[in-house]
XYZ file of C-alpha atoms in Angstrom:
507
model
C 24.014 -17.456 9.041
C 23.112 -20.888 10.429
C 24.614 -23.181 12.988
C 23.263 -26.665 13.499
C 21.724 -27.814 16.732
C 22.211 -31.355 17.956
C 20.625 -33.215 20.833
C 24.049 -34.473 21.852
C 27.117 -32.209 22.186
C 29.566 -35.048 21.590
C 30.866 -34.184 18.182
C 32.094 -31.227 16.211
C 32.232 -31.418 12.490
C 32.209 -28.866 9.721
C 30.087 -29.584 6.690
C 30.069 -27.532 3.514
C 26.864 -27.153 1.590
C 27.327 -27.524 -2.171
C 26.183 -23.946 -2.855
C 29.141 -22.241 -1.173
C 32.885 -22.460 -1.496
C 35.101 -23.387 1.420
C 37.003 -20.688 3.214
C 40.714 -20.522 2.362
C 41.717 -21.380 5.918
C 39.593 -24.530 5.780
C 40.825 -25.700 2.400
C 42.361 -28.852 3.796
C 38.951 -30.449 3.699
C 37.880 -29.944 0.105
C 34.394 -31.221 -0.532
C 35.144 -33.007 -3.738
C 31.821 -34.693 -4.220
C 29.530 -32.112 -2.611
C 27.543 -32.798 0.546
C 24.167 -31.675 1.756
C 23.784 -31.176 5.457
C 20.786 -33.123 6.710
C 20.300 -31.197 9.933
C 16.655 -30.617 10.732
C 16.916 -27.786 13.242
C 19.029 -24.652 13.411
C 19.723 -21.972 15.948
C 21.454 -18.644 15.801
C 25.224 -18.220 15.966
C 24.955 -16.301 19.197
C 22.640 -18.870 20.774
C 24.923 -21.740 19.848
C 28.277 -20.153 20.603
C 27.322 -17.629 23.271
C 30.459 -15.911 24.494
C 32.630 -19.022 24.126
C 35.199 -18.426 21.412
C 36.992 -21.683 22.045
C 34.983 -23.769 19.584
C 36.956 -25.636 16.964
C 36.267 -26.968 13.520
C 37.340 -30.582 13.211
C 38.855 -29.946 9.791
C 40.954 -26.835 10.479
C 40.611 -24.737 13.650
C 39.006 -21.262 13.588
C 40.959 -19.088 15.981
C 38.575 -16.254 16.617
C 34.877 -15.649 16.881
C 35.068 -13.283 13.939
C 36.423 -16.007 11.670
C 33.877 -18.502 12.970
C 31.097 -16.042 12.259
C 32.397 -15.525 8.734
C 32.481 -19.285 8.218
C 28.932 -19.611 9.492
C 27.691 -17.059 6.995
C 29.349 -19.132 4.265
C 27.035 -22.053 4.937
C 29.258 -24.160 7.186
C 27.637 -26.116 10.013
C 29.366 -26.940 13.297
C 29.115 -29.641 15.903
C 30.912 -29.503 19.214
C 33.902 -31.675 20.124
C 35.122 -31.566 23.719
C 38.379 -29.630 24.034
C 40.313 -32.643 25.274
C 39.726 -34.350 21.928
C 41.358 -31.438 20.138
C 44.403 -31.408 22.387
C 47.822 -30.867 20.883
C 49.148 -33.884 19.010
C 51.666 -35.971 20.908
C 54.796 -36.979 19.036
C 55.279 -40.703 18.540
C 58.634 -40.553 20.326
C 56.867 -40.126 23.673
C 55.634 -43.710 23.668
C 56.835 -47.183 22.769
C 56.657 -47.863 19.063
C 54.592 -50.811 17.893
C 55.392 -52.802 14.758
C 53.826 -55.701 12.873
C 56.027 -58.802 12.715
C 53.611 -61.592 11.793
C 50.430 -62.176 9.753
C 47.950 -65.046 9.585
C 44.682 -65.437 7.675
C 41.865 -67.806 6.804
C 39.745 -66.288 4.019
C 37.545 -67.076 1.011
C 40.529 -66.149 -1.200
C 43.237 -68.184 0.469
C 44.789 -69.028 3.800
C 48.169 -67.357 3.345
C 48.689 -63.567 3.321
C 50.623 -63.631 0.050
C 48.070 -65.857 -1.714
C 45.242 -63.684 -0.412
C 46.853 -60.467 -1.576
C 47.887 -61.802 -4.975
C 44.272 -62.810 -5.575
C 43.097 -59.379 -4.465
C 45.573 -57.681 -6.808
C 44.256 -59.744 -9.705
C 40.649 -58.870 -8.898
C 39.607 -62.446 -8.124
C 36.283 -62.827 -6.340
C 35.884 -65.313 -3.498
C 32.090 -65.050 -3.473
C 30.076 -68.001 -4.738
C 26.979 -70.095 -4.114
C 26.854 -71.531 -0.604
C 27.925 -75.173 -0.465
C 27.966 -75.811 3.281
C 24.210 -76.344 3.644
C 20.977 -76.290 1.669
C 19.985 -72.646 1.387
C 17.449 -72.997 -1.430
C 14.683 -71.550 0.764
C 16.639 -68.405 1.654
C 16.360 -65.138 -0.302
C 20.177 -64.943 -0.340
C 22.112 -68.028 -1.402
C 25.638 -66.646 -1.844
C 28.522 -65.919 0.526
C 32.254 -65.505 0.905
C 32.655 -69.088 2.094
C 35.946 -70.586 3.290
C 36.764 -73.566 1.088
C 39.649 -76.023 0.646
C 40.531 -75.533 4.284
C 42.285 -77.924 6.631
C 43.297 -77.212 10.225
C 45.115 -80.514 10.663
C 48.524 -78.871 10.946
C 47.369 -76.296 13.456
C 44.518 -77.666 15.595
C 44.298 -80.967 17.467
C 41.704 -83.503 16.220
C 39.941 -83.405 19.596
C 39.371 -79.657 19.443
C 38.523 -79.742 15.730
C 35.750 -82.236 16.478
C 34.217 -80.195 19.300
C 34.830 -76.571 18.396
C 32.920 -74.067 16.313
C 34.569 -73.020 13.052
C 35.120 -69.507 14.373
C 37.362 -70.936 17.096
C 39.158 -73.226 14.632
C 39.806 -70.234 12.368
C 41.146 -68.280 15.369
C 43.588 -71.019 16.320
C 44.727 -71.533 12.739
C 45.240 -67.858 11.846
C 46.793 -67.179 15.259
C 49.363 -69.955 14.932
C 50.109 -68.906 11.362
C 50.856 -65.357 12.530
C 52.947 -66.814 15.364
C 55.001 -68.889 12.887
C 55.170 -66.044 10.356
C 56.730 -63.935 13.091
C 59.685 -66.322 13.227
C 58.712 -67.762 16.588
C 59.762 -71.399 16.746
C 59.256 -73.585 19.797
C 62.818 -72.787 20.836
C 62.300 -69.033 20.408
C 59.020 -69.255 22.294
C 60.684 -70.934 25.279
C 63.141 -68.036 25.471
C 60.435 -65.350 25.547
C 59.106 -63.738 28.699
C 55.694 -65.304 28.154
C 54.171 -63.306 30.986
C 54.596 -60.365 28.589
C 53.025 -62.130 25.595
C 49.271 -61.741 25.182
C 46.350 -62.535 22.889
C 43.238 -60.504 22.053
C 41.313 -62.117 19.207
C 37.619 -61.288 19.188
C 34.472 -62.346 17.407
C 31.219 -60.600 16.590
C 29.030 -63.697 16.939
C 31.213 -66.298 18.655
C 30.297 -69.990 18.455
C 27.073 -69.502 16.545
C 26.906 -73.073 15.227
C 27.538 -74.541 18.699
C 24.723 -72.359 20.003
C 22.369 -73.534 17.253
C 23.171 -77.194 17.864
C 22.737 -76.803 21.618
C 19.310 -75.221 21.247
C 18.284 -78.133 19.015
C 19.591 -80.556 21.656
C 17.687 -78.733 24.381
C 14.451 -79.328 22.492
C 15.045 -83.038 23.145
C 16.515 -82.786 26.648
C 19.056 -80.682 28.529
C 20.985 -83.934 28.956
C 21.693 -83.888 25.229
C 23.595 -80.573 25.442
C 27.355 -80.932 25.117
C 29.309 -79.867 28.220
C 31.416 -77.754 25.863
C 28.407 -75.646 24.859
C 28.933 -72.687 27.185
C 32.743 -72.376 27.011
C 32.826 -72.894 23.234
C 30.074 -70.348 22.560
C 31.908 -67.487 24.270
C 33.911 -65.036 22.167
C 37.046 -65.281 24.326
C 37.545 -69.037 24.033
C 39.728 -68.862 20.921
C 42.207 -66.526 22.626
C 42.154 -68.685 25.749
C 42.811 -72.004 23.973
C 45.522 -70.383 21.849
C 47.216 -69.106 25.008
C 47.122 -72.631 26.452
C 48.786 -73.989 23.330
C 51.503 -71.309 23.300
C 51.955 -70.825 27.030
C 51.385 -67.088 26.693
C 50.321 -65.658 30.047
C 49.987 -61.958 29.261
C 46.765 -59.976 28.627
C 44.161 -62.353 27.244
C 40.538 -61.576 26.451
C 38.259 -60.755 23.544
C 36.553 -57.584 22.474
C 33.226 -57.813 20.677
C 32.097 -54.718 18.782
C 30.085 -56.193 15.924
C 31.916 -55.732 12.619
C 34.452 -53.352 14.209
C 35.669 -56.129 16.522
C 39.075 -56.729 14.934
C 40.124 -53.097 15.072
C 39.091 -52.852 18.719
C 41.262 -55.891 19.490
C 44.207 -54.446 17.558
C 43.909 -51.090 19.316
C 43.681 -52.689 22.750
C 46.691 -54.875 22.010
C 48.790 -51.881 20.990
C 47.697 -50.162 24.204
C 49.078 -53.031 26.330
C 52.397 -52.865 24.479
C 52.696 -49.097 24.828
C 51.890 -49.312 28.515
C 54.718 -51.813 28.968
C 52.309 -54.593 29.959
C 53.260 -56.735 26.958
C 56.138 -57.201 24.523
C 54.100 -59.091 21.935
C 50.388 -59.447 21.192
C 48.497 -61.705 18.790
C 45.365 -59.802 17.847
C 42.528 -59.737 15.347
C 39.155 -61.353 14.810
C 37.290 -64.414 13.608
C 33.728 -65.284 12.587
C 31.948 -68.202 10.949
C 28.345 -67.163 10.423
C 27.749 -68.786 7.033
C 25.265 -71.191 8.591
C 21.446 -71.207 8.510
C 21.055 -69.047 11.636
C 23.589 -66.479 10.423
C 22.183 -66.281 6.907
C 18.620 -66.211 8.187
C 19.342 -63.567 10.800
C 20.979 -61.169 8.368
C 18.263 -61.876 5.802
C 15.688 -60.859 8.410
C 17.598 -57.585 8.847
C 17.251 -57.048 5.073
C 20.906 -56.166 4.781
C 22.123 -58.885 2.383
C 22.487 -58.752 -1.384
C 20.042 -60.967 -3.295
C 22.114 -61.016 -6.457
C 22.197 -64.811 -6.480
C 22.425 -65.057 -10.257
C 25.782 -63.209 -10.322
C 27.628 -64.092 -7.105
C 30.959 -62.559 -8.128
C 29.259 -59.220 -8.862
C 27.070 -59.096 -5.769
C 29.486 -57.139 -3.577
C 29.839 -53.788 -5.319
C 30.861 -50.925 -2.996
C 29.995 -47.440 -4.313
C 28.178 -48.849 -7.342
C 24.753 -47.303 -7.809
C 23.141 -50.736 -8.293
C 24.402 -52.326 -5.047
C 21.683 -53.959 -2.997
C 23.391 -55.013 0.243
C 26.447 -56.748 1.577
C 27.580 -60.330 1.092
C 28.238 -62.291 4.274
C 31.649 -63.922 4.573
C 33.673 -65.944 7.063
C 37.278 -66.348 8.124
C 39.906 -64.944 10.461
C 42.771 -62.507 10.470
C 45.526 -62.198 13.091
C 48.412 -59.747 13.425
C 51.466 -60.184 15.605
C 52.141 -56.774 17.137
C 55.450 -56.241 18.894
C 57.309 -53.526 20.722
C 59.952 -52.190 18.321
C 63.041 -52.698 20.461
C 61.924 -56.208 21.381
C 61.474 -57.029 17.688
C 64.904 -55.647 16.834
C 66.600 -57.600 19.617
C 65.289 -60.906 18.318
C 65.937 -60.008 14.674
C 62.297 -60.126 13.600
C 61.178 -59.115 10.124
C 59.171 -55.881 10.424
C 56.338 -55.565 7.922
C 54.971 -52.169 8.940
C 54.574 -49.832 11.877
C 51.287 -49.507 13.712
C 50.757 -45.795 14.377
C 47.533 -45.834 16.367
C 43.831 -45.359 15.961
C 40.587 -44.681 17.729
C 36.989 -45.765 18.193
C 33.706 -43.908 18.642
C 29.978 -44.604 18.671
C 27.331 -42.969 16.486
C 24.787 -43.208 19.327
C 22.144 -43.092 16.630
C 20.664 -46.358 15.297
C 21.034 -50.135 15.573
C 21.913 -50.751 11.925
C 21.973 -47.405 10.087
C 24.984 -45.049 10.022
C 24.592 -41.535 11.349
C 23.100 -39.446 8.504
C 25.770 -36.759 8.894
C 28.691 -39.152 9.331
C 29.430 -37.408 12.615
C 30.690 -40.505 14.438
C 32.945 -41.524 11.549
C 34.391 -38.010 11.246
C 35.079 -37.876 14.970
C 36.724 -41.292 14.877
C 39.037 -40.251 12.037
C 40.028 -37.038 13.787
C 40.710 -38.792 17.075
C 42.762 -41.465 15.277
C 44.913 -38.809 13.604
C 45.348 -36.920 16.875
C 46.229 -40.030 18.859
C 48.709 -41.170 16.217
C 50.348 -37.795 15.667
C 49.599 -38.056 11.929
C 48.913 -35.085 9.660
C 45.895 -35.613 7.405
C 47.903 -34.728 4.296
C 50.175 -37.739 4.942
C 47.313 -40.231 4.602
C 47.276 -41.288 0.950
C 45.712 -44.762 1.116
C 42.458 -45.827 2.740
C 41.125 -49.360 2.979
C 37.511 -48.403 3.530
C 34.846 -50.283 5.443
C 32.578 -49.959 2.352
C 30.468 -53.109 2.680
C 28.251 -52.507 -0.395
C 25.293 -51.150 1.576
C 23.147 -48.470 -0.069
C 23.649 -45.873 2.679
C 26.863 -46.770 4.471
C 29.236 -46.637 1.495
C 28.294 -43.098 0.550
C 28.341 -41.732 4.100
C 31.823 -43.109 4.669
C 33.042 -41.767 1.314
C 31.740 -38.284 2.111
C 33.481 -38.285 5.495
C 36.749 -39.397 3.879
C 36.610 -36.738 1.188
C 35.815 -33.996 3.686
C 38.905 -34.945 5.613
C 41.412 -36.143 3.008
C 40.060 -34.881 -0.312
C 42.791 -32.272 -0.763
C 45.441 -34.980 -1.110
C 45.946 -35.515 -4.867
C 47.575 -38.914 -4.217
C 44.652 -40.288 -2.214
C 43.461 -43.764 -3.196
C 40.534 -45.624 -1.640
C 39.437 -49.228 -2.095
C 37.311 -51.906 -0.456
C 38.558 -55.443 0.110
C 34.941 -56.523 0.648
C 34.281 -56.210 -3.074
C 36.106 -59.553 -3.435
C 35.723 -61.455 -0.161
C 32.449 -60.107 1.194
C 31.943 -58.948 4.762
C 33.771 -61.167 7.251
C 31.986 -59.526 10.198
C 34.238 -59.610 13.281
C 37.164 -60.815 11.156
C 36.803 -58.081 8.535
C 39.027 -55.475 10.175
C 41.965 -57.818 10.729
C 41.860 -59.336 7.242
C 41.648 -55.829 5.780
C 44.533 -54.754 8.011
C 46.552 -57.612 6.491
C 45.605 -56.346 3.015
C 46.643 -52.831 4.050
C 50.023 -54.038 5.308
C 50.592 -56.024 2.109
C 49.811 -52.870 0.127
C 52.500 -51.035 2.087
C 54.955 -53.867 1.456
C 54.291 -54.285 -2.256
C 53.571 -50.689 -3.272
C 50.430 -51.979 -5.015
C 46.802 -51.344 -4.070
C 44.154 -53.814 -5.157
C 41.252 -52.848 -7.438
C 37.620 -52.155 -6.628
C 35.812 -54.764 -8.658
C 32.163 -54.410 -9.742
C 32.339 -50.603 -9.763
C 30.554 -50.272 -13.097
C 28.111 -47.452 -12.378
C 29.558 -45.238 -9.590
C 27.276 -43.335 -7.255
C 26.556 -39.757 -8.222
C 29.099 -37.465 -6.594
C 31.742 -40.178 -6.220
C 35.116 -39.192 -7.674
C 36.482 -42.165 -9.606
C 39.926 -40.558 -9.536
C 39.974 -41.192 -5.787
C 38.643 -44.742 -5.940
C 41.031 -47.386 -7.246
C 39.815 -48.586 -10.632
C 39.199 -52.069 -11.981
C 42.941 -52.856 -12.078
C 45.625 -52.759 -9.401
C 47.559 -49.506 -9.111
C 51.022 -48.543 -7.913
C 51.154 -46.341 -4.837
C 53.994 -45.262 -2.581
C 52.070 -45.343 0.679
C 53.015 -42.788 3.318
C 50.294 -43.547 5.844
C 47.419 -45.996 5.409
C 44.061 -45.816 7.172
C 41.824 -48.869 7.637
C 38.201 -48.392 8.724
C 35.754 -50.825 10.298
C 32.215 -50.004 11.398
C 29.553 -52.171 12.995
C 25.942 -52.520 14.080
C 25.156 -50.282 17.021
C 27.150 -47.420 15.500
C 30.576 -48.862 16.388
C 33.309 -46.952 14.518
C 37.008 -47.768 14.446
C 40.013 -46.455 12.528
C 43.583 -47.767 12.595
C 46.707 -46.397 10.927
C 49.805 -48.113 9.524
C 52.934 -46.816 7.817
C 56.131 -48.218 6.356
C 58.679 -48.924 9.083
C 61.548 -46.452 8.974
């Protein structure tokens, strides 16, 4: 009879050791692949629980101390979640409904949502040798680079000349989502633009502008462009876009490493549900395929060095993966309050149900060894959205092709959703690489297109799956049909930033 001890009481999670079977009343969290608890210290049941019988298991509550004790003797470990997290689910009808009415992208596989998703469905890789600069001296010489791109239709020549690519991608994807939402200049003039906002973030901001300014400083401060400071900041894309559109509602950026986009999407939905906005352009952008970006990630030893086979370098859940592939681009969603969208006759692509974010509070670059932060984030997202775990049958995973992160995320997903026989999981990063702060929004676009088309894209390069990974859960090497009930999209970032967002068909 063992109960795990943690230094922090911020998370409750039940883990099943592979030697024991789950209790019947906890069967909703079947451990399909097996999982070994990595806790280093244990304490007695009585010492951990004392006389408090109000502890809960994150994957199925245990109503009495007797049942908890029985579970403990079966080899199940517990972590504590504050009671407010486990509060009764609120029905969606209590708050304004949020829908998706526009999409815009700039990616290594195309700059239109339909082109992007058709390429994903066909298993096309957008990863190749870097062409933007001489990288022959770097250990990694491949990336998901944006090519054949022109912003002429969307960004003024003056701004294009001065701005960092991350800002140009923001403006382009943002205006594409704006136009895709059916908002013409005439429609825009008729909107209450004090209730139209923009939250498009970036993990690294104007990295190239920063690099060029440091080089200029080495000559003289007088050589630094006056646009250096404003164009380096992560909020500048949202600000310039608001100036172009005249949108005066909530406007800022959120920067949470590679979870940035999901944070921006969640915050945007919050403003709509609070009645502070009718419409929000939201997402993320990054352009770090430059010497400083490639060198910085190389120094972290996180990048794949599979230079001889660029299209096979990003291989989530494959036993031979050796790191992620850096990418660049932008993704923007137009979120809108349902009744507002209906009044203007907008096309509704999907409904945004909700989500959540947490922090591992563990390590700068490594995921928590027990997946505690991810598990907590999933549970909070389900609770906040009023979604039953059995309704989630598609997951666009973070899965960046890192040796540790892919497996930890997979184990957390299986513990929570493994009992669903329809469950399908894939990773968009297998084809476009890791777009950093833009990853979550581009993957949200892919998730919405999956809902629309009833087709989920393949996992390419999954030739030798990790031990314990169920290939029946992972989408294979070809696209598959799936009637999606609820879709979950995950994004995680350096610093232990976790985020989960949920979409469903609009009904």
